[in-house]
CSV table of C-alpha atoms in Angstrom, one decimal:
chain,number,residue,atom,x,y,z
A,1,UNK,CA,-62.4,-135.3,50.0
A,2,UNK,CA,-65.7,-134.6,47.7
A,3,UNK,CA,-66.1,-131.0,47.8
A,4,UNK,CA,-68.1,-128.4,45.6
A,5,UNK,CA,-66.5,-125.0,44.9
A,6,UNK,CA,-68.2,-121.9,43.6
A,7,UNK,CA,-67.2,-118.9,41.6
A,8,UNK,CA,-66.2,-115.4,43.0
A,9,UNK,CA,-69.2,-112.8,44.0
A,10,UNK,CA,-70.4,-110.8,41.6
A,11,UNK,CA,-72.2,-107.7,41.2
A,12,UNK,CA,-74.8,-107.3,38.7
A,13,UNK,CA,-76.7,-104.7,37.0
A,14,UNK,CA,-80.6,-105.2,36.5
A,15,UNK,CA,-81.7,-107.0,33.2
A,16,UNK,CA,-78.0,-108.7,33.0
A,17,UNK,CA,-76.9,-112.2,32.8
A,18,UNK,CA,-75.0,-114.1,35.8
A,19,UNK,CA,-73.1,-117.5,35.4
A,20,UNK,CA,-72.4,-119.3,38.4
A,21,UNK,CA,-70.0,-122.4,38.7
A,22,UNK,CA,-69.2,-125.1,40.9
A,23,UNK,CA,-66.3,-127.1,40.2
A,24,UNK,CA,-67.2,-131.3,42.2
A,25,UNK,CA,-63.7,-132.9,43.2
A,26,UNK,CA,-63.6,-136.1,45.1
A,27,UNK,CA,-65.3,-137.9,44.0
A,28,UNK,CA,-67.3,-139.5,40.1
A,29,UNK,CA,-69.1,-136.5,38.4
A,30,UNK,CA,-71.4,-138.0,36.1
A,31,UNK,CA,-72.9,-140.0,39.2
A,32,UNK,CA,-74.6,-137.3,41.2
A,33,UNK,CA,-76.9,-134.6,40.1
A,34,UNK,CA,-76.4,-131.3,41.3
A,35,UNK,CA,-79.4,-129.0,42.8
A,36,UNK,CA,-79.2,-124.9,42.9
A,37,UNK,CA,-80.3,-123.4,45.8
A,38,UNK,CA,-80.7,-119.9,46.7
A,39,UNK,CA,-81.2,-117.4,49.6
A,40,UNK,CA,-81.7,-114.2,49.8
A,41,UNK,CA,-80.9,-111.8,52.6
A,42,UNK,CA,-82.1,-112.8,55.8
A,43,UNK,CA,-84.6,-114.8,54.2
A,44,UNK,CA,-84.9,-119.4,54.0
A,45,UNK,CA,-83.9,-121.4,51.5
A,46,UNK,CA,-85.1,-121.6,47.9
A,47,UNK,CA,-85.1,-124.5,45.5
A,48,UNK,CA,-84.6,-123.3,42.2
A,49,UNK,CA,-83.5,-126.6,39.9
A,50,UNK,CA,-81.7,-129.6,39.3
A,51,UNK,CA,-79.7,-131.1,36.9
A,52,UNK,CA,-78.7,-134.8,36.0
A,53,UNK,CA,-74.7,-134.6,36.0
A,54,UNK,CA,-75.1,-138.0,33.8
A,55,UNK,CA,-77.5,-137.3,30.9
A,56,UNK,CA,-78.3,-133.1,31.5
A,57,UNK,CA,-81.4,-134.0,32.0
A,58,UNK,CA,-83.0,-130.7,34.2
A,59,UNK,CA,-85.8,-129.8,36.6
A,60,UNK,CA,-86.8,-126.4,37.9
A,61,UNK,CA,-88.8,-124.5,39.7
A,62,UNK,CA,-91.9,-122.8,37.7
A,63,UNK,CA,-91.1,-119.5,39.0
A,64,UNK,CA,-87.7,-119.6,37.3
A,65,UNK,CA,-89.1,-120.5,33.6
A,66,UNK,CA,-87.3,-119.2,30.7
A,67,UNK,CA,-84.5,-117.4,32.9
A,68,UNK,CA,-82.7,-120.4,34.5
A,69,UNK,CA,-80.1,-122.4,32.8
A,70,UNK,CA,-78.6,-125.1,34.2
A,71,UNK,CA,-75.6,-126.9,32.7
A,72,UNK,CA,-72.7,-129.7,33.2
A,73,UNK,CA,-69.5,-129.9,31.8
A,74,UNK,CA,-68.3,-133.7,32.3
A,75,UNK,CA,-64.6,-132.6,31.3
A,76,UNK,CA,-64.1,-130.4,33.8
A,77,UNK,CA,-66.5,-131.6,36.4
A,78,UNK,CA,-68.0,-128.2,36.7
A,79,UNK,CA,-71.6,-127.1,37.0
A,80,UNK,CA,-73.1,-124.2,35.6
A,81,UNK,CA,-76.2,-121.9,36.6
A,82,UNK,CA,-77.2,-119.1,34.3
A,83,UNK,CA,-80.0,-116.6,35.2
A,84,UNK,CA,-80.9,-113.8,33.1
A,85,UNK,CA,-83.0,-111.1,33.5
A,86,UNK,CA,-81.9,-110.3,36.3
A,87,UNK,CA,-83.9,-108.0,39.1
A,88,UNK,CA,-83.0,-106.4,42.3
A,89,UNK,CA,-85.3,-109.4,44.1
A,90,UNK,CA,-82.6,-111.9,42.9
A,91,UNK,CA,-80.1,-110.5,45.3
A,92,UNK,CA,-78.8,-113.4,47.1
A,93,UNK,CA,-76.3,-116.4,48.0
A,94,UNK,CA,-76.6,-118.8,45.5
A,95,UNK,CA,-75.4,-122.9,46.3
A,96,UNK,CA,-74.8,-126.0,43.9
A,97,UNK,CA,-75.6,-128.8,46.6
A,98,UNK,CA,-74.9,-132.8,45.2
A,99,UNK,CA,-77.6,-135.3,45.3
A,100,UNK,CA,-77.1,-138.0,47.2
A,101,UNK,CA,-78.1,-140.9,44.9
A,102,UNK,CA,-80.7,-141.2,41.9
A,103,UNK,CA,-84.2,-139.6,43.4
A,104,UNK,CA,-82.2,-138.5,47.2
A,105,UNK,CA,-82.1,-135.3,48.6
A,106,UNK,CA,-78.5,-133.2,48.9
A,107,UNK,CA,-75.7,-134.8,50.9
A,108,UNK,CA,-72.9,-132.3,49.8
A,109,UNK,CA,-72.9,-128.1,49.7
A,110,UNK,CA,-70.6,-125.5,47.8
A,111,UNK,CA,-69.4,-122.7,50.0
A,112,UNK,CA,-71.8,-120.4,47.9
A,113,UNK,CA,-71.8,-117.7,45.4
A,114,UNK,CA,-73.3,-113.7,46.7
A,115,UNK,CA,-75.3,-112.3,43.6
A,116,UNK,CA,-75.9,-108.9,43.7
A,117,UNK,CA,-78.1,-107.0,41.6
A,118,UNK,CA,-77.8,-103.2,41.8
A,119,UNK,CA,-78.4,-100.4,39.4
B,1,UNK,CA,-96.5,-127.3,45.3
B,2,UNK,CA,-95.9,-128.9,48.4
B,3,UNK,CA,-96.3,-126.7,51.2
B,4,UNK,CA,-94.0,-127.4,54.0
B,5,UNK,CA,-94.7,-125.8,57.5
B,6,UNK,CA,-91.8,-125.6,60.3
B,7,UNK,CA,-92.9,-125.3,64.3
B,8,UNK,CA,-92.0,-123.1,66.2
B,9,UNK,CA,-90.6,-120.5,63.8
B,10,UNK,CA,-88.1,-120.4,67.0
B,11,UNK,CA,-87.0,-122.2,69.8
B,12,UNK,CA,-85.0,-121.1,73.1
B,13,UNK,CA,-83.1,-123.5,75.1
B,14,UNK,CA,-80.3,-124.5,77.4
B,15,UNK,CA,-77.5,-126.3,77.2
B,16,UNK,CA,-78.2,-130.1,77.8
B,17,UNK,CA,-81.4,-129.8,77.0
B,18,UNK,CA,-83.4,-131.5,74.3
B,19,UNK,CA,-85.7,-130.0,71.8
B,20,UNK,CA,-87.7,-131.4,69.3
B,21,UNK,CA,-88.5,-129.0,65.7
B,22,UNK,CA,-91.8,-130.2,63.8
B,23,UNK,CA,-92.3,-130.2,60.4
B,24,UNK,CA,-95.9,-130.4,57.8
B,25,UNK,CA,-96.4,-131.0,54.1
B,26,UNK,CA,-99.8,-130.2,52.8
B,27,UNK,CA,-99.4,-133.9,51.4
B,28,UNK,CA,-98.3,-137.0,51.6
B,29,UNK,CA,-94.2,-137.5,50.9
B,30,UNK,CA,-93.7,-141.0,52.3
B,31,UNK,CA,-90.1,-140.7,54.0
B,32,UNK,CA,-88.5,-138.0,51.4
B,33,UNK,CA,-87.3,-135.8,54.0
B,34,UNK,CA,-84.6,-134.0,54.6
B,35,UNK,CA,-83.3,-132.1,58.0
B,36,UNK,CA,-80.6,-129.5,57.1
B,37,UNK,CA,-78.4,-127.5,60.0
B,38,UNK,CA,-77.3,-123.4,59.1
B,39,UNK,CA,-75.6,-121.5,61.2
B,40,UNK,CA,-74.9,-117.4,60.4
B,41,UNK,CA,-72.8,-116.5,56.9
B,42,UNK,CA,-72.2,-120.4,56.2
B,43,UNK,CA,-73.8,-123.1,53.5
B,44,UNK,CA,-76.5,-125.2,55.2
B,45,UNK,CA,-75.0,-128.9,56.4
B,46,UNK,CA,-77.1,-131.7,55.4
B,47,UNK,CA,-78.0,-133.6,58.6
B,48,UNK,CA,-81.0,-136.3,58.1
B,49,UNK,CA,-82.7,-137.8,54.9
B,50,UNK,CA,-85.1,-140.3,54.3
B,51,UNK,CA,-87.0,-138.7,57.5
B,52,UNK,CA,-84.8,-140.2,60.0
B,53,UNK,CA,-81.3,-142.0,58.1
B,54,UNK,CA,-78.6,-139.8,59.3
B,55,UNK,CA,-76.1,-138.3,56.6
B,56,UNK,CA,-72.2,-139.5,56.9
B,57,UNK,CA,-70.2,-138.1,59.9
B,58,UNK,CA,-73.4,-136.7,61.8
B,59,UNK,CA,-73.9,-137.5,65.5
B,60,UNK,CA,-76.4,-139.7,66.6
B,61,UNK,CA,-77.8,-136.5,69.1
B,62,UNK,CA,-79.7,-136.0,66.0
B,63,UNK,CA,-82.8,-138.3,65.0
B,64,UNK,CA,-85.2,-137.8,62.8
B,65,UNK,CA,-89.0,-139.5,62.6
B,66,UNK,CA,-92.2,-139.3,61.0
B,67,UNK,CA,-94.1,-140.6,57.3
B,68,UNK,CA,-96.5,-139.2,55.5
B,69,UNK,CA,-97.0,-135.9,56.3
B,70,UNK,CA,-96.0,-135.3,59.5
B,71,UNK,CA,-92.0,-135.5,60.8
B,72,UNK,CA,-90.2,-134.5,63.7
B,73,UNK,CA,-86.3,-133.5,65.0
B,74,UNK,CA,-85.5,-134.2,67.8
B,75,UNK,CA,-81.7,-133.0,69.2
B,76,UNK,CA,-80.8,-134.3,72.5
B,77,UNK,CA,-78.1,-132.9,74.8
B,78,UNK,CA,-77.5,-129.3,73.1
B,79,UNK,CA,-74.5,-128.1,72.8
B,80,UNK,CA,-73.1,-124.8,71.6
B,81,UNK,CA,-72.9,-125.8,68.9
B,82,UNK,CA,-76.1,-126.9,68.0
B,83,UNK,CA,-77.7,-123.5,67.9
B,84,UNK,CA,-78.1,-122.7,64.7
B,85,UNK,CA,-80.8,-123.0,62.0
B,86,UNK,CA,-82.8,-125.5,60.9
B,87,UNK,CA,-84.9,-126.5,57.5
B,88,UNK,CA,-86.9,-129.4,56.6
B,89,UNK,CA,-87.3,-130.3,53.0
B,90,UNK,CA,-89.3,-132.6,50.6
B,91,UNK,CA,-88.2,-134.3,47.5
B,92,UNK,CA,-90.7,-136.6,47.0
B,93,UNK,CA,-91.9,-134.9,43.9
B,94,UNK,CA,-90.2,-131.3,42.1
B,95,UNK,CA,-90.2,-128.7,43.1
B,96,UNK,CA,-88.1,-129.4,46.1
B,97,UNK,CA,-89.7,-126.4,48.7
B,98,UNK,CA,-88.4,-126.1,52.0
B,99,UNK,CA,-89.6,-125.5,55.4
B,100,UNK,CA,-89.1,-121.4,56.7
B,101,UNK,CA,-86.7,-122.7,58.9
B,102,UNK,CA,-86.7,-122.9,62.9
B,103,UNK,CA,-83.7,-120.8,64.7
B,104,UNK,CA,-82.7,-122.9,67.6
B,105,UNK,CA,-81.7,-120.2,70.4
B,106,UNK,CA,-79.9,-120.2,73.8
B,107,UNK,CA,-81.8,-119.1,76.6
């Protein structure tokens, strides 16, 4: 069945680096881009950026500039999210969710990745 | 940015009932809207997009409406289930943004 699997929780100090990945089985990687969506604790959900599985093209979210990286790896099937930078306000779950088709919202979610950012 | 707006921010109801959530944008998005279901410590399930095509394997208790900038979700016949909480979201243009969400309640 298509499914999307995340990484292990980690635990982050401020001004580090986290790498989040979500490994897409089921079903053809390169024909569904793959959104990042986060939440933090008790609070909705945030759009942060999107990435064409196909070509790498990306999108993202203004506030995330220059600290988000998104990535594919066609080999492997496996999408990457990189922030950096980190602060304690990026404390949260963090999902890869697939696009439905070309220019459709999110059909499929991972199981999600807790980032936490402590001193 | 599109601003999306969610009504009520919460909702109590019965079992069997039927509720209906609302849901804004600050502009038009034609019929790119998405309804998406979360219930406590689990990923959000993807319920309606397209304002009102239902996603594979969801029930037909859920149906969505609307164009433009106004949509609606309406869930008949509640069940336990069903209490949860719920976001709206636009991808007509990027950013994505969500709605703040509605937390569907039982009385």
């Amino acid at each position: 069945q298509v499914q999307l699997v995340q990484s292990a929780a980690e635990v982050e100090k401020p001004g580090a680096s986290v790498r989040v990945s979500c490994k897409a089985s089921g079903y053809t990687f390169t024909s569904h881009g793959i959104s990042w969506v986060r939440q933090a604790p008790g609070q909705g959900l945030e759009w942060m950026g999107w990435i064409s599985s196909y070509n790498g093209n990306t999108k993202n979210a203004q506030k995330f500039q220059g600290r988000l990286t998104m990535t594919t790896d066609t080999s492997t099937s496996t999408a990457y999210m990189e922030l950096r930078s980190l602060r304690s306000d990026d404390t949260a779950v963090y999902y890869c969710a697939r696009e439905l088709g070309v220019g459709n919202s999110i059909d499929i979610w991972g199981q999600g990745t807790l980032v936490t950012v402590s001193s | 940015d599109i601003q999306m707006t969610q009504s009520p921010s919460s909702l109590s109801a019965s079992v069997g009932d039927r509720v209906t959530i609302t849901c804004r944008a600050n502009q038009g998005i034609n019929s790119y809207l998405a309804w998406f279901q979360q219930k406590p410590g689990k990923a959000p399930k993807s319920l309606i997009h397209g304002a009102s095509s239902l996603q594979s394997g969801v029930p037909s208790k859920f149906i969505g409406s609307g164009y433009g900038r106004d949509f609606t979700l309406t869930i008949s016949s509640l069940q336990p289930e069903d209490f949860a909480t719920y976001y709206c979201q636009q991808y007509n243009s990027y950013p994505w943004t969500f709605g703040q969400g509605t937390r569907l309640e039982i009385k």
